[in-house]
Each structure stands twice: as C-alpha cells, then as structure tokens.
Amino acid sequence: MYGMVNKAIQDLVTNNFGEDKWIAMKEKVGFEDDFFISMQSYPDQLTYDLVGAASEILEISAGDVLEAFGEYWILYTADEGYGQLLNLSGSDLKEFLGNLNMLHDRITNIMPDLEPPKFTVKEIGENKVELIYESDREGLASMVVGLLRGLGKRFNKNCAIEHKNLRSEFGKDTFIVSW
Ligand code: 1MF
C-alpha cells in the first residue's frame, strides 16, 4: 500500500495517543526509516503489522483500530491536500458512494501501483444503499465501516452501517448504509 496509508496511521496514533506510542509501534514492527514516503509503495504486510502493533500497544481490538483508521482517513486525505479530489467525487453521501470506483480510477492515474477495491452500489430506499466491497486484500471490512462512518460525518449525515454479508461466509462484503 502507498506510504500515505501508513502515514495516516502514524498521524492518527501520534495525534490521539502521543508520540511515544508511535515510537513503540515503530519499534515493534521494525520500521527503521525516519518517515514514510506518501507516493511510494510499501508491502501490505507493513500496514497489517502496524495495525497489529497499534492493537497491542493501545490495548484496543484490531477491528477497532481499523475502524478508527477508516474514519480518520477521510479527514486525513481532505486535510492533506486532496480535498479537491474528494469534492469532485460527490456533494452528498449517495453521490459519493456511487463515485467510489471513479475516485479510485482518478487516483490510479497518478498512483499507478494502487490496488483499489471495487464497489457496487445499489439504491434500495430513499436514504438507503447496499454497498458491495471487493478487495484483493483480506480482513479490512472493519476499515470500510470506519470509512463509511467518516463519509457520513463529512456530509453531516447520521448514518447507520450494517455489515450484512461477510466475505468469509458469502465471498463478498456487503454493507447496508442508511441515513
Ligand atoms: O493500494 C493502495 O495503496 C490503496 C491505498 C488506499 C488502495 C486503496 C486505498 C483507499 N482505501 C483504503 C485502503 C483499503 C484497501 C483495500 O480495500 O484494498 C479506502 C477505500 C474506501 C472504501 C470505502 C469508502 C471509501 C473509500 O475510500 C475513499 C477514499 C479513497 C482514496 C482516497 C481518499 C478517499 C485518496 C485520496 C488521495 C490520495 C489517495 C487516496 O492521494 C493522492 C491522490 C492523487 C494524487 C496524489 C495523492
């Protein structure tokens, strides 16, 4: 995954739990560089290791780390100079969700090593959509819950997120988002 993702984890931990927690995490995973390069690709394993280390050091479940990270990612990218890109992806929650593949296509033009997930969105009610999430990566469904929560906040929507179908059982992760 691109360094940006690891950098966002660093930022989340440093801002919310303090620099020393981050230093302990770095040590635990054996990352010895001074910083991440946003536009460089790092092994996925490093990101998984960081989540594992955060879980141990902060004493919260890995699922909760992923969820917190997902929510933070929306704020983080908006703040780090990509607000325009997010603005282009929709001015309300439904529109944004419908444009997730387009957003990732745009990013792939600039970050060719991106391995974006694929989304299928179906409107199932006035303020309700079904979102199918397919990623080559395992175990990130909790992150998607956080991402959806972060998007809800971005659009000032109090949304409910139900993880309806689990990939482990049904081959795909399906979420019902309503607001
Ligand atoms: O392969 C990758 O390195 C990678 C990195 C981040 C692939 C995808 C993503 C985004 N994704 C987070 C990790 C999930 C990994 C996976 O499932 O395999 C979030 C996807 C997502 C899911 C649900 C709801 C919203 C989601 O994303 C919203 C989003 C996605 C990307 C960005 C912002 C919001 C983004 C913004 C600016 C970026 C990069 C990503 O940086 C840029 C862009 C253009 C030029 C320079 C830097």
Tab-separated table of C-alpha atoms and ligand atoms in Angstrom:
chain	number	residue	atom	x	y	z
A	1	MET	CA	0.000	0.000	0.000
A	2	TYR	CA	1.091	3.522	-0.620
A	3	GLY	CA	3.027	5.226	2.173
A	4	MET	CA	0.148	7.618	2.627
A	5	VAL	CA	-1.820	4.904	4.355
A	6	ASN	CA	0.952	4.166	6.856
A	7	LYS	CA	1.485	7.874	7.320
A	8	ALA	CA	-2.173	8.305	8.185
A	9	ILE	CA	-1.858	5.549	10.804
A	10	GLN	CA	1.172	7.357	12.240
A	11	ASP	CA	-0.756	10.605	12.297
A	12	LEU	CA	-3.798	9.070	13.960
A	13	VAL	CA	-1.720	7.457	16.708
A	14	THR	CA	0.518	10.474	17.276
A	15	ASN	CA	-2.334	12.972	17.449
A	16	ASN	CA	-4.635	10.894	19.608
A	17	PHE	CA	-2.329	8.850	21.810
A	18	GLY	CA	1.041	10.621	21.722
A	19	GLU	CA	4.390	10.336	20.045
A	20	ASP	CA	5.723	7.704	22.456
A	21	LYS	CA	3.006	5.239	21.422
A	22	TRP	CA	4.033	5.733	17.821
A	23	ILE	CA	7.695	5.162	18.661
A	24	ALA	CA	6.771	1.946	20.455
A	25	MET	CA	4.789	0.815	17.399
A	26	LYS	CA	7.633	1.563	15.028
A	27	GLU	CA	9.961	-0.439	17.199
A	28	LYS	CA	7.569	-3.354	17.416
A	29	VAL	CA	7.211	-3.667	13.641
A	30	GLY	CA	10.901	-2.985	12.994
A	31	PHE	CA	10.369	0.034	10.764
A	32	GLU	CA	13.632	1.926	10.879
A	33	ASP	CA	13.208	4.746	8.359
A	34	ASP	CA	12.559	8.265	9.635
A	35	PHE	CA	9.313	8.660	7.732
A	36	PHE	CA	7.043	7.196	5.072
A	37	ILE	CA	7.118	8.475	1.538
A	38	SER	CA	3.488	9.103	0.538
A	39	MET	CA	3.925	8.288	-3.122
A	40	GLN	CA	5.978	5.145	-2.578
A	41	SER	CA	4.502	1.667	-2.409
A	42	TYR	CA	5.233	-0.387	0.741
A	43	PRO	CA	4.476	-4.059	1.374
A	44	ASP	CA	0.921	-4.620	2.623
A	45	GLN	CA	2.400	-6.657	5.461
A	46	LEU	CA	3.848	-3.486	6.987
A	47	THR	CA	0.370	-1.944	7.195
A	48	TYR	CA	-1.072	-5.105	8.750
A	49	ASP	CA	1.838	-5.161	11.219
A	50	LEU	CA	1.185	-1.529	12.162
A	51	VAL	CA	-2.466	-2.328	12.845
A	52	GLY	CA	-1.419	-5.315	14.967
A	53	ALA	CA	1.112	-3.222	16.884
A	54	ALA	CA	-1.434	-0.453	17.471
A	55	SER	CA	-3.878	-3.021	18.800
A	56	GLU	CA	-1.340	-4.386	21.298
A	57	ILE	CA	0.136	-1.090	22.399
A	58	LEU	CA	-3.114	0.855	22.655
A	59	GLU	CA	-4.969	-2.175	24.010
A	60	ILE	CA	-7.850	-1.986	21.591
A	61	SER	CA	-9.002	-4.705	19.209
A	62	ALA	CA	-7.597	-4.796	15.678
A	63	GLY	CA	-11.139	-4.281	14.400
A	64	ASP	CA	-11.444	-1.081	16.422
A	65	VAL	CA	-8.050	0.117	15.147
A	66	LEU	CA	-9.178	-0.480	11.566
A	67	GLU	CA	-12.461	1.288	12.170
A	68	ALA	CA	-10.784	4.307	13.766
A	69	PHE	CA	-8.319	4.386	10.910
A	70	GLY	CA	-11.065	4.285	8.261
A	71	GLU	CA	-12.835	7.224	9.844
A	72	TYR	CA	-9.581	9.140	10.181
A	73	TRP	CA	-8.622	8.514	6.548
A	74	ILE	CA	-11.486	10.642	5.255
A	75	LEU	CA	-10.400	13.607	7.401
A	76	TYR	CA	-6.740	12.974	6.730
A	77	THR	CA	-6.948	12.961	2.922
A	78	ALA	CA	-9.209	16.014	2.945
A	79	ASP	CA	-6.636	17.835	5.102
A	80	GLU	CA	-3.545	16.682	3.266
A	81	GLY	CA	-4.336	18.490	0.068
A	82	TYR	CA	-6.752	16.068	-1.550
A	83	GLY	CA	-9.906	17.912	-0.580
A	84	GLN	CA	-10.458	18.904	-4.183
A	85	LEU	CA	-10.363	15.291	-5.284
A	86	LEU	CA	-12.910	14.414	-2.628
A	87	ASN	CA	-15.075	17.387	-3.607
A	88	LEU	CA	-15.114	16.147	-7.184
A	89	SER	CA	-16.423	12.792	-6.024
A	90	GLY	CA	-19.770	13.994	-4.818
A	91	SER	CA	-21.626	16.599	-2.866
A	92	ASP	CA	-23.745	14.190	-0.886
A	93	LEU	CA	-23.296	10.741	0.570
A	94	LYS	CA	-25.227	8.819	-2.081
A	95	GLU	CA	-23.422	10.519	-4.941
A	96	PHE	CA	-20.037	9.986	-3.306
A	97	LEU	CA	-20.661	6.277	-2.756
A	98	GLY	CA	-21.759	5.923	-6.371
A	99	ASN	CA	-18.487	7.524	-7.495
A	100	LEU	CA	-16.040	5.444	-5.441
A	101	ASN	CA	-14.807	3.497	-8.485
A	102	MET	CA	-14.340	6.757	-10.385
A	103	LEU	CA	-12.431	8.261	-7.458
A	104	HIS	CA	-10.093	5.271	-7.382
A	105	ASP	CA	-9.664	5.389	-11.182
A	106	ARG	CA	-8.596	9.018	-10.901
A	107	ILE	CA	-6.091	8.188	-8.186
A	108	THR	CA	-4.723	5.251	-10.194
A	109	ASN	CA	-3.803	7.699	-12.953
A	110	ILE	CA	-1.409	9.349	-10.522
A	111	MET	CA	-0.535	6.364	-8.342
A	112	PRO	CA	-0.210	3.541	-10.861
A	113	ASP	CA	0.619	0.889	-8.245
A	114	LEU	CA	-2.686	1.455	-6.468
A	115	GLU	CA	-4.636	-1.744	-5.890
A	116	PRO	CA	-8.060	-0.238	-5.421
A	117	PRO	CA	-11.056	-2.155	-4.157
A	118	LYS	CA	-14.140	-2.365	-6.340
A	119	PHE	CA	-17.543	-1.131	-5.294
A	120	THR	CA	-21.051	-1.910	-6.460
A	121	VAL	CA	-23.728	0.381	-5.122
A	122	LYS	CA	-27.439	-0.274	-5.309
A	123	GLU	CA	-30.095	2.123	-4.144
A	124	ILE	CA	-32.560	0.227	-2.014
A	125	GLY	CA	-34.520	3.075	-0.481
A	126	GLU	CA	-34.836	6.844	-0.304
A	127	ASN	CA	-31.856	7.125	2.041
A	128	LYS	CA	-30.519	3.643	1.879
A	129	VAL	CA	-27.952	1.892	-0.273
A	130	GLU	CA	-26.393	-1.524	-0.481
A	131	LEU	CA	-22.644	-1.368	-0.993
A	132	ILE	CA	-20.662	-4.383	-2.142
A	133	TYR	CA	-16.949	-4.091	-1.424
A	134	GLU	CA	-14.428	-6.325	-3.171
A	135	SER	CA	-10.743	-6.025	-2.394
A	136	ASP	CA	-7.786	-8.237	-3.179
A	137	ARG	CA	-6.797	-7.679	0.433
A	138	GLU	CA	-8.135	-9.712	3.325
A	139	GLY	CA	-9.556	-8.588	6.606
A	140	LEU	CA	-10.307	-4.915	6.006
A	141	ALA	CA	-14.091	-4.891	6.395
A	142	SER	CA	-13.883	-3.025	9.721
A	143	MET	CA	-11.906	-0.327	7.961
A	144	VAL	CA	-14.762	0.072	5.495
A	145	VAL	CA	-17.196	0.556	8.380
A	146	GLY	CA	-14.972	3.397	9.608
A	147	LEU	CA	-14.646	4.859	6.114
A	148	LEU	CA	-18.427	4.890	5.747
A	149	ARG	CA	-18.792	6.496	9.169
A	150	GLY	CA	-16.208	9.124	8.171
A	151	LEU	CA	-18.101	9.835	4.958
A	152	GLY	CA	-21.329	10.158	6.948
A	153	LYS	CA	-19.643	12.810	9.087
A	154	ARG	CA	-18.239	14.550	6.020
A	155	PHE	CA	-21.772	15.002	4.729
A	156	ASN	CA	-23.311	15.638	8.161
A	157	LYS	CA	-25.372	12.502	7.987
A	158	ASN	CA	-26.048	10.389	10.984
A	159	CYS	CA	-25.767	7.069	9.235
A	160	ALA	CA	-26.312	3.512	10.329
A	161	ILE	CA	-23.977	0.915	8.893
A	162	GLU	CA	-24.841	-2.737	8.849
A	163	HIS	CA	-22.260	-5.297	7.774
A	164	LYS	CA	-24.756	-7.577	6.118
A	165	ASN	CA	-22.767	-10.234	4.279
A	166	LEU	CA	-19.333	-11.337	5.382
A	167	ARG	CA	-16.729	-12.253	2.821
A	168	SER	CA	-15.674	-15.235	4.907
A	169	GLU	CA	-19.142	-16.724	4.546
A	170	PHE	CA	-20.533	-15.250	1.343
A	171	GLY	CA	-17.459	-14.403	-0.725
A	172	LYS	CA	-18.211	-10.688	-0.625
A	173	ASP	CA	-18.615	-7.998	1.980
A	174	THR	CA	-21.942	-6.241	1.734
A	175	PHE	CA	-22.905	-3.218	3.787
A	176	ILE	CA	-26.265	-1.530	4.163
A	177	VAL	CA	-25.853	2.194	4.709
A	178	SER	CA	-28.890	4.219	5.745
A	179	TRP	CA	-29.316	7.799	6.899
B	1	1MF	O1	-3.374	0.175	-2.957
B	1	1MF	C1	-3.312	1.192	-2.223
B	1	1MF	O2	-2.222	1.740	-1.924
B	1	1MF	C2	-4.562	1.798	-1.694
B	1	1MF	C3	-4.499	2.839	-0.813
B	1	1MF	C4	-5.666	3.420	-0.344
B	1	1MF	C5	-5.791	1.326	-2.126
B	1	1MF	C6	-6.961	1.924	-1.661
B	1	1MF	C7	-6.891	2.981	-0.773
B	1	1MF	C8	-8.152	3.629	-0.270
B	1	1MF	N1	-8.860	2.713	0.634
B	1	1MF	C9	-8.121	2.480	1.876
B	1	1MF	C10	-7.493	1.151	1.947
B	1	1MF	C11	-8.385	-0.026	1.524
B	1	1MF	C12	-7.539	-1.054	0.860
B	1	1MF	C13	-8.338	-2.138	0.191
B	1	1MF	O3	-9.555	-2.266	0.442
B	1	1MF	O4	-7.753	-2.916	-0.587
B	1	1MF	C14	-10.182	3.272	1.012
B	1	1MF	C15	-11.324	2.817	0.093
B	1	1MF	C16	-12.698	3.246	0.525
B	1	1MF	C17	-13.630	2.300	0.976
B	1	1MF	C18	-14.907	2.688	1.401
B	1	1MF	C19	-15.272	4.035	1.357
B	1	1MF	C20	-14.360	4.987	0.904
B	1	1MF	C21	-13.098	4.589	0.484
B	1	1MF	O5	-12.192	5.435	0.036
B	1	1MF	C22	-12.377	6.837	-0.022
B	1	1MF	C23	-11.073	7.407	-0.429
B	1	1MF	C24	-10.181	6.683	-1.190
B	1	1MF	C25	-8.953	7.243	-1.560
B	1	1MF	C26	-8.618	8.500	-1.175
B	1	1MF	C27	-9.487	9.233	-0.399
B	1	1MF	C28	-10.714	8.682	-0.014
B	1	1MF	C29	-7.328	9.068	-1.576
B	1	1MF	C30	-7.153	10.425	-1.688
B	1	1MF	C31	-5.942	10.927	-2.085
B	1	1MF	C32	-4.906	10.075	-2.359
B	1	1MF	C33	-5.050	8.725	-2.252
B	1	1MF	C34	-6.270	8.218	-1.852
B	1	1MF	O6	-3.674	10.532	-2.670
B	1	1MF	C35	-3.386	11.110	-3.846
B	1	1MF	C36	-4.305	11.228	-4.858
B	1	1MF	C37	-3.954	11.846	-6.026
B	1	1MF	C38	-2.681	12.310	-6.158
B	1	1MF	C39	-1.747	12.156	-5.151
B	1	1MF	C40	-2.118	11.539	-3.982
